[in-house]
Short mmCIF file of C-alpha atoms in Angstrom, two decimals:
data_model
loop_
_atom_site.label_atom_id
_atom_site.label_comp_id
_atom_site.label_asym_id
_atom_site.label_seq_id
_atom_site.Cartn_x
_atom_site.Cartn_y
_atom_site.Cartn_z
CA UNK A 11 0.00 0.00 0.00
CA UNK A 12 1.16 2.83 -0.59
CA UNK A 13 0.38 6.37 1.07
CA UNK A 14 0.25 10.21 -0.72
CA UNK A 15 0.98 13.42 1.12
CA UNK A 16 -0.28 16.90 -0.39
CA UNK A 17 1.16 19.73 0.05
CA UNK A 18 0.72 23.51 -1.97
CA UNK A 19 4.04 25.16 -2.38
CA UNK A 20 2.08 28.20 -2.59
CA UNK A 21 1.89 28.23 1.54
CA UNK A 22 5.42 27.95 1.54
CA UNK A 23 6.85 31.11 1.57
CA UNK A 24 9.60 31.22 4.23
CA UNK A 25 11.31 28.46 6.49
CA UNK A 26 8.54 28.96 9.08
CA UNK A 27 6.05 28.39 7.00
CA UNK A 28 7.97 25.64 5.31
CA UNK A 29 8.12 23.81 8.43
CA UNK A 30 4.39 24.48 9.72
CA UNK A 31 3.19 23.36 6.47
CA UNK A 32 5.19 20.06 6.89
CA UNK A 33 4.29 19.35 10.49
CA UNK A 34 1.10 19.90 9.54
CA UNK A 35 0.53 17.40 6.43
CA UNK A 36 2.95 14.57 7.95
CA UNK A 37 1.44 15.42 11.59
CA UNK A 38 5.25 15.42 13.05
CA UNK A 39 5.37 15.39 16.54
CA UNK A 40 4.99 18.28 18.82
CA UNK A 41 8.93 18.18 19.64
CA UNK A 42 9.40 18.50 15.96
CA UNK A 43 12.14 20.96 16.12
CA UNK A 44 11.28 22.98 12.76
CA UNK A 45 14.90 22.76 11.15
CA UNK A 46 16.10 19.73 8.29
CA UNK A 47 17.53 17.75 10.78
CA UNK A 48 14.84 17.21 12.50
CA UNK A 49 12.83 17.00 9.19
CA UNK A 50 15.64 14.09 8.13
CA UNK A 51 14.60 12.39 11.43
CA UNK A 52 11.06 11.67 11.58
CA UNK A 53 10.90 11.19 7.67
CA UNK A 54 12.60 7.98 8.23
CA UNK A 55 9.87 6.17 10.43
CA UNK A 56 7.16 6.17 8.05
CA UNK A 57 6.46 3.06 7.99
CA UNK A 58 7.08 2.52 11.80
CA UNK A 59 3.63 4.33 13.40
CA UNK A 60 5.13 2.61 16.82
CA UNK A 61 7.97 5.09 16.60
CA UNK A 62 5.74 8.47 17.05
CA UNK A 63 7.52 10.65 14.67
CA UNK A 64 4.41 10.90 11.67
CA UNK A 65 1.08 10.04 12.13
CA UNK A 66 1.41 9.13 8.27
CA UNK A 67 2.25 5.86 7.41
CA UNK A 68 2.88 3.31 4.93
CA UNK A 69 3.20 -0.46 4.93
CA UNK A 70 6.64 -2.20 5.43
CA UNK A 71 8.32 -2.09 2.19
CA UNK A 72 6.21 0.49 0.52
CA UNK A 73 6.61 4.28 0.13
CA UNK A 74 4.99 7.72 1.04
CA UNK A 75 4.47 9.76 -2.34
CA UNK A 76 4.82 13.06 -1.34
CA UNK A 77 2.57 15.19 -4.05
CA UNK A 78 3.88 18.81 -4.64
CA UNK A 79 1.74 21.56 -6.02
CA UNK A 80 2.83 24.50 -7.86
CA UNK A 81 6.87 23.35 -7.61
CA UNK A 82 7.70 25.92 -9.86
CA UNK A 83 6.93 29.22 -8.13
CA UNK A 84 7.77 27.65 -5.40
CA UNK A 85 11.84 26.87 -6.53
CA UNK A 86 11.52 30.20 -7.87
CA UNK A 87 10.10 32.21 -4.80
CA UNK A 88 11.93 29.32 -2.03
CA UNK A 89 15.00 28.08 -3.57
CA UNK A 90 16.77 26.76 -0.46
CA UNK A 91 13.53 25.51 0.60
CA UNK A 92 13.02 23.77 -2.55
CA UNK A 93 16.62 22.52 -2.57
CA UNK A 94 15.84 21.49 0.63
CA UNK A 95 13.14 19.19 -0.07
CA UNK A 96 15.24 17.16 -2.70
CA UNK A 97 18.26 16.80 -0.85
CA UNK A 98 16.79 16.14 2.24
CA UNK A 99 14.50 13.21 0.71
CA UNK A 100 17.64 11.65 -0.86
CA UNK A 101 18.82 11.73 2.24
CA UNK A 102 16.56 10.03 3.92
CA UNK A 103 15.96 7.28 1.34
CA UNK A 104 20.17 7.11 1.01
CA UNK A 105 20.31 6.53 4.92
CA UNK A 106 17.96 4.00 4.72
CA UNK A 107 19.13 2.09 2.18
CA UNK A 108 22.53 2.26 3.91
CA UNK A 109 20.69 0.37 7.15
CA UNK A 110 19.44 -2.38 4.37
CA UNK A 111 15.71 -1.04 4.43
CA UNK A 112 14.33 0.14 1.29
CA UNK A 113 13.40 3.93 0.53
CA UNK A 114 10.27 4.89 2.23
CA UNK A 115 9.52 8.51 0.56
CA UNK A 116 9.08 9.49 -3.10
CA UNK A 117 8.39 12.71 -4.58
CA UNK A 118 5.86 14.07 -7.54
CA UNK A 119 5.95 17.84 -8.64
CA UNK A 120 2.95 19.43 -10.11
CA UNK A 121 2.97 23.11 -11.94
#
């Protein structure tokens, strides 16, 4: 099974709102500490509910498509943000796949 996240870039529009908007459509937990490494830590856990960090999830094996709205005035209004978002995903998948477990988020840009 796999699970989609939505998110409109167009409420991005600074790192606070960058992070809100992320806690918000992952529901991080409320010691989510609104910077990328503590985006790059409860990414990871998607498809371990028990460990608290999202309350989205996905099956063992499967992935979390994260769907992103109006990407390109976002990259154009955001870059580091939207720089951000692609490194920081590698990283997570890379890290996993360094443990042995298989990449747990994807991403899809719209407009």
């Amino acid at each position: 099974m796999t699970a989609k996240v939505s998110l409109d870039c167009n409420s991005i529009k600074d790192w606070d709102s960058f992070h809100d908007e992320f806690a918000t459509v992952f529901g991080f937990p409320a010691f989510y500490g609104r910077n990328m490494d503590a985006w790059v830590d409860c990414l990871p856990s998607l498809d371990a509910s028990e460990d608290g960090m999202s309350t989205v999830h996905c099956e063992p094996g499967s992935v979390v498509t994260l769907s992103l709205s109006n990407v390109k005035a976002f990259a154009e209004r955001c870059p580091q943000q939207y720089s951000a978002v692609i490194e920081c995903s590698a990283f997570v998948n890379w890290r996993r796949l360094q443990a042995g477990d298989p990449s747990v988020l994807a991403l899809s840009f719209h407009g």
